[in-house]
PDB file of C-alpha atoms in Angstrom:
ATOM      1  CA  UNK H   1      93.190 -45.775-101.662  1.00  0.00           C
ATOM      2  CA  UNK H   2      94.106 -49.211-100.290  1.00  0.00           C
ATOM      3  CA  UNK H   3      95.046 -49.642 -96.680  1.00  0.00           C
ATOM      4  CA  UNK H   4      98.642 -50.458 -95.954  1.00  0.00           C
ATOM      5  CA  UNK H   5     100.605 -50.857 -92.794  1.00  0.00           C
ATOM      6  CA  UNK H   6     104.075 -52.011 -91.998  1.00  0.00           C
ATOM      7  CA  UNK H   7     102.967 -55.485 -90.914  1.00  0.00           C
ATOM      8  CA  UNK H   8      99.804 -56.090 -92.933  1.00  0.00           C
ATOM      9  CA  UNK H   9      98.895 -55.562 -96.589  1.00  0.00           C
ATOM     10  CA  UNK H  10      95.365 -55.205 -97.972  1.00  0.00           C
ATOM     11  CA  UNK H  11      95.736 -56.048-101.679  1.00  0.00           C
ATOM     12  CA  UNK H  12      92.097 -56.524-102.739  1.00  0.00           C
ATOM     13  CA  UNK H  13      90.091 -53.283-103.181  1.00  0.00           C
ATOM     14  CA  UNK H  14      86.813 -55.237-102.985  1.00  0.00           C
ATOM     15  CA  UNK H  15      87.666 -56.934 -99.665  1.00  0.00           C
ATOM     16  CA  UNK H  16      89.356 -54.209 -97.661  1.00  0.00           C
ATOM     17  CA  UNK H  17      89.031 -56.194 -94.458  1.00  0.00           C
ATOM     18  CA  UNK H  18      91.157 -59.024 -95.839  1.00  0.00           C
ATOM     19  CA  UNK H  19      94.807 -58.543 -94.929  1.00  0.00           C
ATOM     20  CA  UNK H  20      97.971 -60.549 -95.486  1.00  0.00           C
ATOM     21  CA  UNK H  21     101.060 -60.377 -93.316  1.00  0.00           C
ATOM     22  CA  UNK H  22     103.649 -58.406 -95.273  1.00  0.00           C
ATOM     23  CA  UNK H  23     106.480 -60.903 -94.851  1.00  0.00           C
ATOM     24  CA  UNK H  24     104.245 -63.816 -95.849  1.00  0.00           C
ATOM     25  CA  UNK H  25     102.881 -61.887 -98.844  1.00  0.00           C
ATOM     26  CA  UNK H  26     106.315 -61.054-100.254  1.00  0.00           C
ATOM     27  CA  UNK H  27     107.479 -64.649 -99.725  1.00  0.00           C
ATOM     28  CA  UNK H  28     104.459 -66.020-101.618  1.00  0.00           C
ATOM     29  CA  UNK H  29     105.103 -63.540-104.419  1.00  0.00           C
ATOM     30  CA  UNK H  30     108.716 -64.718-104.716  1.00  0.00           C
ATOM     31  CA  UNK H  31     107.581 -68.349-104.928  1.00  0.00           C
ATOM     32  CA  UNK H  32     105.062 -67.446-107.631  1.00  0.00           C
ATOM     33  CA  UNK H  33     107.752 -65.625-109.604  1.00  0.00           C
ATOM     34  CA  UNK H  34     110.046 -68.661-109.444  1.00  0.00           C
ATOM     35  CA  UNK H  35     107.178 -70.731-110.876  1.00  0.00           C
ATOM     36  CA  UNK H  36     106.638 -68.137-113.627  1.00  0.00           C
ATOM     37  CA  UNK H  37     110.346 -68.054-114.468  1.00  0.00           C
ATOM     38  CA  UNK H  38     110.430 -71.847-114.877  1.00  0.00           C
ATOM     39  CA  UNK H  39     107.257 -71.771-116.975  1.00  0.00           C
ATOM     40  CA  UNK H  40     108.525 -68.920-119.163  1.00  0.00           C
ATOM     41  CA  UNK H  41     111.803 -70.766-119.721  1.00  0.00           C
ATOM     42  CA  UNK H  42     109.877 -73.858-120.835  1.00  0.00           C
ATOM     43  CA  UNK H  43     107.821 -71.806-123.285  1.00  0.00           C
ATOM     44  CA  UNK H  44     110.977 -70.246-124.742  1.00  0.00           C
ATOM     45  CA  UNK H  45     112.688 -73.644-124.822  1.00  0.00           C
ATOM     46  CA  UNK H  46     109.873 -75.055-126.971  1.00  0.00           C
ATOM     47  CA  UNK H  47     110.942 -72.709-129.763  1.00  0.00           C
ATOM     48  CA  UNK H  48     114.308 -74.452-130.005  1.00  0.00           C
ATOM     49  CA  UNK H  49     113.008 -77.987-129.545  1.00  0.00           C
ATOM     50  CA  UNK H  50     111.809 -79.791-132.671  1.00  0.00           C
ATOM     51  CA  UNK H  51     109.030 -81.704-130.930  1.00  0.00           C
ATOM     52  CA  UNK H  52     107.966 -78.576-129.053  1.00  0.00           C
ATOM     53  CA  UNK H  53     107.925 -76.278-132.084  1.00  0.00           C
ATOM     54  CA  UNK H  54     105.781 -78.794-133.968  1.00  0.00           C
ATOM     55  CA  UNK H  55     102.983 -78.177-131.445  1.00  0.00           C
ATOM     56  CA  UNK H  56     102.688 -74.522-132.444  1.00  0.00           C
ATOM     57  CA  UNK H  57      99.757 -73.975-134.796  1.00  0.00           C
ATOM     58  CA  UNK H  58     100.543 -72.992-138.373  1.00  0.00           C
ATOM     59  CA  UNK H  59     100.260 -69.219-138.724  1.00  0.00           C
ATOM     60  CA  UNK H  60     100.552 -68.686-134.951  1.00  0.00           C
ATOM     61  CA  UNK H  61     104.342 -68.813-134.722  1.00  0.00           C
ATOM     62  CA  UNK H  62     104.746 -65.035-134.315  1.00  0.00           C
ATOM     63  CA  UNK H  63     101.965 -64.905-131.712  1.00  0.00           C
ATOM     64  CA  UNK H  64     103.687 -67.639-129.727  1.00  0.00           C
ATOM     65  CA  UNK H  65     107.102 -65.941-129.941  1.00  0.00           C
ATOM     66  CA  UNK H  66     105.812 -62.518-128.870  1.00  0.00           C
ATOM     67  CA  UNK H  67     103.660 -63.939-126.061  1.00  0.00           C
ATOM     68  CA  UNK H  68     106.385 -66.186-124.612  1.00  0.00           C
ATOM     69  CA  UNK H  69     109.015 -63.431-124.805  1.00  0.00           C
ATOM     70  CA  UNK H  70     106.646 -60.952-123.170  1.00  0.00           C
ATOM     71  CA  UNK H  71     105.885 -63.505-120.449  1.00  0.00           C
ATOM     72  CA  UNK H  72     109.595 -63.976-119.739  1.00  0.00           C
ATOM     73  CA  UNK H  73     110.304 -60.230-119.847  1.00  0.00           C
ATOM     74  CA  UNK H  74     107.521 -59.351-117.386  1.00  0.00           C
ATOM     75  CA  UNK H  75     108.651 -62.128-115.065  1.00  0.00           C
ATOM     76  CA  UNK H  76     112.267 -60.932-115.021  1.00  0.00           C
ATOM     77  CA  UNK H  77     111.190 -57.310-114.464  1.00  0.00           C
ATOM     78  CA  UNK H  78     108.918 -58.428-111.623  1.00  0.00           C
ATOM     79  CA  UNK H  79     111.735 -60.405-109.999  1.00  0.00           C
ATOM     80  CA  UNK H  80     113.899 -57.271-110.023  1.00  0.00           C
ATOM     81  CA  UNK H  81     110.965 -55.277-108.653  1.00  0.00           C
ATOM     82  CA  UNK H  82     110.419 -57.741-105.805  1.00  0.00           C
ATOM     83  CA  UNK H  83     114.001 -57.887-104.604  1.00  0.00           C
ATOM     84  CA  UNK H  84     114.469 -54.117-104.831  1.00  0.00           C
ATOM     85  CA  UNK H  85     110.881 -53.363-103.736  1.00  0.00           C
ATOM     86  CA  UNK H  86     110.545 -50.932-106.653  1.00  0.00           C
ATOM     87  CA  UNK H  87     106.837 -51.624-107.163  1.00  0.00           C
ATOM     88  CA  UNK H  88     104.214 -51.807-104.379  1.00  0.00           C
ATOM     89  CA  UNK H  89     103.074 -55.324-103.544  1.00  0.00           C
ATOM     90  CA  UNK H  90      99.429 -54.697-104.440  1.00  0.00           C
ATOM     91  CA  UNK H  91     100.208 -53.296-107.887  1.00  0.00           C
ATOM     92  CA  UNK H  92     102.747 -55.986-108.682  1.00  0.00           C
ATOM     93  CA  UNK H  93     100.642 -58.955-107.603  1.00  0.00           C
ATOM     94  CA  UNK H  94      97.553 -57.731-109.467  1.00  0.00           C
ATOM     95  CA  UNK H  95      99.512 -57.058-112.669  1.00  0.00           C
ATOM     96  CA  UNK H  96     101.115 -60.509-112.506  1.00  0.00           C
ATOM     97  CA  UNK H  97      97.774 -62.308-112.265  1.00  0.00           C
ATOM     98  CA  UNK H  98      96.205 -60.174-115.015  1.00  0.00           C
ATOM     99  CA  UNK H  99      99.198 -60.724-117.301  1.00  0.00           C
ATOM    100  CA  UNK H 100      99.039 -64.458-116.569  1.00  0.00           C
ATOM    101  CA  UNK H 101      95.429 -64.602-117.722  1.00  0.00           C
ATOM    102  CA  UNK H 102      96.083 -62.628-120.922  1.00  0.00           C
ATOM    103  CA  UNK H 103      99.391 -64.186-121.973  1.00  0.00           C
ATOM    104  CA  UNK H 104      98.508 -67.784-121.117  1.00  0.00           C
ATOM    105  CA  UNK H 105      95.312 -67.418-123.151  1.00  0.00           C
ATOM    106  CA  UNK H 106      97.343 -66.155-126.130  1.00  0.00           C
ATOM    107  CA  UNK H 107      99.817 -69.015-125.737  1.00  0.00           C
ATOM    108  CA  UNK H 108      96.947 -71.479-125.508  1.00  0.00           C
ATOM    109  CA  UNK H 109      95.558 -70.129-128.779  1.00  0.00           C
ATOM    110  CA  UNK H 110      98.969 -70.347-130.472  1.00  0.00           C
ATOM    111  CA  UNK H 111      99.301 -73.980-129.373  1.00  0.00           C
ATOM    112  CA  UNK H 112      95.956 -75.024-130.786  1.00  0.00           C
ATOM    113  CA  UNK H 113      93.365 -73.808-128.313  1.00  0.00           C
ATOM    114  CA  UNK H 114      91.704 -75.630-125.440  1.00  0.00           C
ATOM    115  CA  UNK H 115      92.928 -79.027-126.665  1.00  0.00           C
ATOM    116  CA  UNK H 116      96.559 -77.992-125.993  1.00  0.00           C
ATOM    117  CA  UNK H 117      96.074 -78.320-122.228  1.00  0.00           C
ATOM    118  CA  UNK H 118      97.667 -74.931-121.539  1.00  0.00           C
ATOM    119  CA  UNK H 119      94.347 -73.700-120.172  1.00  0.00           C
ATOM    120  CA  UNK H 120      94.860 -75.731-116.998  1.00  0.00           C
ATOM    121  CA  UNK H 121      97.765 -73.407-116.169  1.00  0.00           C
ATOM    122  CA  UNK H 122      95.171 -70.677-115.714  1.00  0.00           C
ATOM    123  CA  UNK H 123      93.848 -72.678-112.758  1.00  0.00           C
ATOM    124  CA  UNK H 124      97.264 -72.224-111.132  1.00  0.00           C
ATOM    125  CA  UNK H 125      96.975 -68.485-111.798  1.00  0.00           C
ATOM    126  CA  UNK H 126      93.540 -68.341-110.151  1.00  0.00           C
ATOM    127  CA  UNK H 127      94.794 -70.259-107.113  1.00  0.00           C
ATOM    128  CA  UNK H 128      97.806 -67.948-106.934  1.00  0.00           C
ATOM    129  CA  UNK H 129      95.505 -64.936-107.121  1.00  0.00           C
ATOM    130  CA  UNK H 130      93.580 -66.318-104.163  1.00  0.00           C
ATOM    131  CA  UNK H 131      96.789 -66.636-102.157  1.00  0.00           C
ATOM    132  CA  UNK H 132      98.479 -63.411-103.237  1.00  0.00           C
ATOM    133  CA  UNK H 133      95.465 -61.089-103.272  1.00  0.00           C
ATOM    134  CA  UNK H 134      92.515 -63.013-101.851  1.00  0.00           C
ATOM    135  CA  UNK H 135      89.043 -61.780-101.062  1.00  0.00           C
ATOM    136  CA  UNK H 136      86.516 -61.145-103.814  1.00  0.00           C
ATOM    137  CA  UNK H 137      89.383 -60.460-106.223  1.00  0.00           C
ATOM    138  CA  UNK H 138      89.822 -64.231-106.576  1.00  0.00           C
ATOM    139  CA  UNK H 139      86.287 -64.421-108.001  1.00  0.00           C
ATOM    140  CA  UNK H 140      87.090 -61.548-110.365  1.00  0.00           C
ATOM    141  CA  UNK H 141      90.158 -63.371-111.668  1.00  0.00           C
ATOM    142  CA  UNK H 142      88.079 -66.518-112.195  1.00  0.00           C
ATOM    143  CA  UNK H 143      85.526 -64.540-114.196  1.00  0.00           C
ATOM    144  CA  UNK H 144      88.227 -62.936-116.344  1.00  0.00           C
ATOM    145  CA  UNK H 145      89.933 -66.279-116.973  1.00  0.00           C
ATOM    146  CA  UNK H 146      86.625 -67.911-117.931  1.00  0.00           C
ATOM    147  CA  UNK H 147      85.798 -65.075-120.336  1.00  0.00           C
ATOM    148  CA  UNK H 148      89.284 -65.307-121.837  1.00  0.00           C
ATOM    149  CA  UNK H 149      88.958 -69.043-122.464  1.00  0.00           C
ATOM    150  CA  UNK H 150      85.475 -68.691-123.978  1.00  0.00           C
ATOM    151  CA  UNK H 151      86.608 -65.771-126.150  1.00  0.00           C
ATOM    152  CA  UNK H 152      89.564 -67.805-127.386  1.00  0.00           C
ATOM    153  CA  UNK H 153      87.212 -70.666-128.219  1.00  0.00           C
ATOM    154  CA  UNK H 154      84.894 -68.327-130.133  1.00  0.00           C
ATOM    155  CA  UNK H 155      87.828 -66.977-132.147  1.00  0.00           C
ATOM    156  CA  UNK H 156      89.049 -70.507-132.848  1.00  0.00           C
ATOM    157  CA  UNK H 157      85.589 -71.599-133.983  1.00  0.00           C
ATOM    158  CA  UNK H 158      85.485 -68.681-136.427  1.00  0.00           C
ATOM    159  CA  UNK H 159      88.859 -69.608-137.898  1.00  0.00           C
ATOM    160  CA  UNK H 160      88.278 -73.353-137.862  1.00  0.00           C
ATOM    161  CA  UNK H 161      85.324 -75.713-137.823  1.00  0.00           C
ATOM    162  CA  UNK H 162      83.299 -75.364-134.619  1.00  0.00           C
ATOM    163  CA  UNK H 163      83.685 -78.191-132.149  1.00  0.00           C
ATOM    164  CA  UNK H 164      81.002 -78.680-129.488  1.00  0.00           C
ATOM    165  CA  UNK H 165      83.381 -80.818-127.412  1.00  0.00           C
ATOM    166  CA  UNK H 166      85.785 -77.883-127.136  1.00  0.00           C
ATOM    167  CA  UNK H 167      82.972 -75.677-125.805  1.00  0.00           C
ATOM    168  CA  UNK H 168      82.240 -78.340-123.211  1.00  0.00           C
ATOM    169  CA  UNK H 169      85.888 -78.367-122.143  1.00  0.00           C
ATOM    170  CA  UNK H 170      85.872 -74.564-121.984  1.00  0.00           C
ATOM    171  CA  UNK H 171      82.788 -74.593-119.762  1.00  0.00           C
ATOM    172  CA  UNK H 172      84.292 -77.243-117.493  1.00  0.00           C
ATOM    173  CA  UNK H 173      87.503 -75.241-117.250  1.00  0.00           C
ATOM    174  CA  UNK H 174      85.522 -72.121-116.344  1.00  0.00           C
ATOM    175  CA  UNK H 175      83.659 -74.061-113.651  1.00  0.00           C
ATOM    176  CA  UNK H 176      87.017 -75.243-112.298  1.00  0.00           C
ATOM    177  CA  UNK H 177      88.243 -71.641-112.102  1.00  0.00           C
ATOM    178  CA  UNK H 178      85.219 -70.550-110.079  1.00  0.00           C
ATOM    179  CA  UNK H 179      85.483 -73.577-107.780  1.00  0.00           C
ATOM    180  CA  UNK H 180      89.120 -72.787-107.004  1.00  0.00           C
ATOM    181  CA  UNK H 181      88.314 -69.100-106.520  1.00  0.00           C
ATOM    182  CA  UNK H 182      85.369 -69.878-104.227  1.00  0.00           C
ATOM    183  CA  UNK H 183      87.466 -72.204-102.070  1.00  0.00           C
ATOM    184  CA  UNK H 184      90.185 -69.546-101.884  1.00  0.00           C
ATOM    185  CA  UNK H 185      87.606 -66.961-100.837  1.00  0.00           C
ATOM    186  CA  UNK H 186      86.112 -69.213 -98.144  1.00  0.00           C
ATOM    187  CA  UNK H 187      89.538 -70.061 -96.724  1.00  0.00           C
ATOM    188  CA  UNK H 188      90.551 -66.396 -96.804  1.00  0.00           C
ATOM    189  CA  UNK H 189      87.312 -65.419 -95.052  1.00  0.00           C
ATOM    190  CA  UNK H 190      87.892 -67.967 -92.290  1.00  0.00           C
ATOM    191  CA  UNK H 191      91.477 -66.794 -91.909  1.00  0.00           C
ATOM    192  CA  UNK H 192      90.268 -63.196 -91.663  1.00  0.00           C
ATOM    193  CA  UNK H 193      87.669 -64.080 -89.008  1.00  0.00           C
ATOM    194  CA  UNK H 194      90.251 -66.051 -87.017  1.00  0.00           C
ATOM    195  CA  UNK H 195      92.630 -63.088 -87.152  1.00  0.00           C
ATOM    196  CA  UNK H 196      89.909 -60.689 -85.986  1.00  0.00           C
ATOM    197  CA  UNK H 197      89.031 -63.017 -83.104  1.00  0.00           C
ATOM    198  CA  UNK H 198      92.690 -63.250 -82.104  1.00  0.00           C
ATOM    199  CA  UNK H 199      92.980 -59.448 -82.142  1.00  0.00           C
ATOM    200  CA  UNK H 200      89.863 -59.094 -79.991  1.00  0.00           C
ATOM    201  CA  UNK H 201      91.194 -61.611 -77.487  1.00  0.00           C
ATOM    202  CA  UNK H 202      94.511 -59.785 -77.392  1.00  0.00           C
ATOM    203  CA  UNK H 203      92.751 -56.481 -76.705  1.00  0.00           C
ATOM    204  CA  UNK H 204      90.707 -58.125 -73.943  1.00  0.00           C
ATOM    205  CA  UNK H 205      93.854 -59.504 -72.311  1.00  0.00           C
ATOM    206  CA  UNK H 206      95.503 -56.073 -72.426  1.00  0.00           C
ATOM    207  CA  UNK H 207      92.459 -54.448 -70.816  1.00  0.00           C
ATOM    208  CA  UNK H 208      92.363 -57.108 -68.080  1.00  0.00           C
ATOM    209  CA  UNK H 209      96.064 -56.568 -67.380  1.00  0.00           C
ATOM    210  CA  UNK H 210      95.502 -52.808 -67.147  1.00  0.00           C
ATOM    211  CA  UNK H 211      92.553 -53.374 -64.810  1.00  0.00           C
ATOM    212  CA  UNK H 212      94.649 -55.717 -62.673  1.00  0.00           C
ATOM    213  CA  UNK H 213      97.420 -53.127 -62.394  1.00  0.00           C
ATOM    214  CA  UNK H 214      94.853 -50.463 -61.457  1.00  0.00           C
ATOM    215  CA  UNK H 215      93.375 -52.659 -58.697  1.00  0.00           C
ATOM    216  CA  UNK H 216      96.819 -53.434 -57.273  1.00  0.00           C
TER     217      UNK H 216
END
């Protein structure tokens, strides 16, 4: 079971020493949900815009509709959950990042695959995962996103003529995911070490004050 205190949250089960201040964590989650709400609204808006609907691949209209509606629905439910604190932070943040990876990959496929440019939005999801959850979980999200993009490319190549350039883009996108995740992990590790050092110094000061009172 994950550690949890009133002031600090430990959202990554693979980096139990990495904690985030509760107030900061919930604030970051709210910001991420605002971003998701705007993005979901844009996806839905494309259905009613002639130039936007023309970008949807033939035969993928239903996939796009279901994926965009599901994305909006999960975002709205999560917003309600955040403001009423109905779902624990750890569960909610992990589900949001996982759903981002799955649904954005489906939307990317519906819009024509890697060439649509939607895949770059997954980089935002990976960076958000590093901020919201941190630790080794950021690397896990990068791996899942990379596998999702490569799987989508394999499916596309089976349905259409294979394109080596698209595989190159997919590989570059995967490398970008891991770079972002690694930087997030390094920054989180430094933040964790700085916090531990600050706690040790605070404990030392308290002990010195107690010793001073004892001497007096």
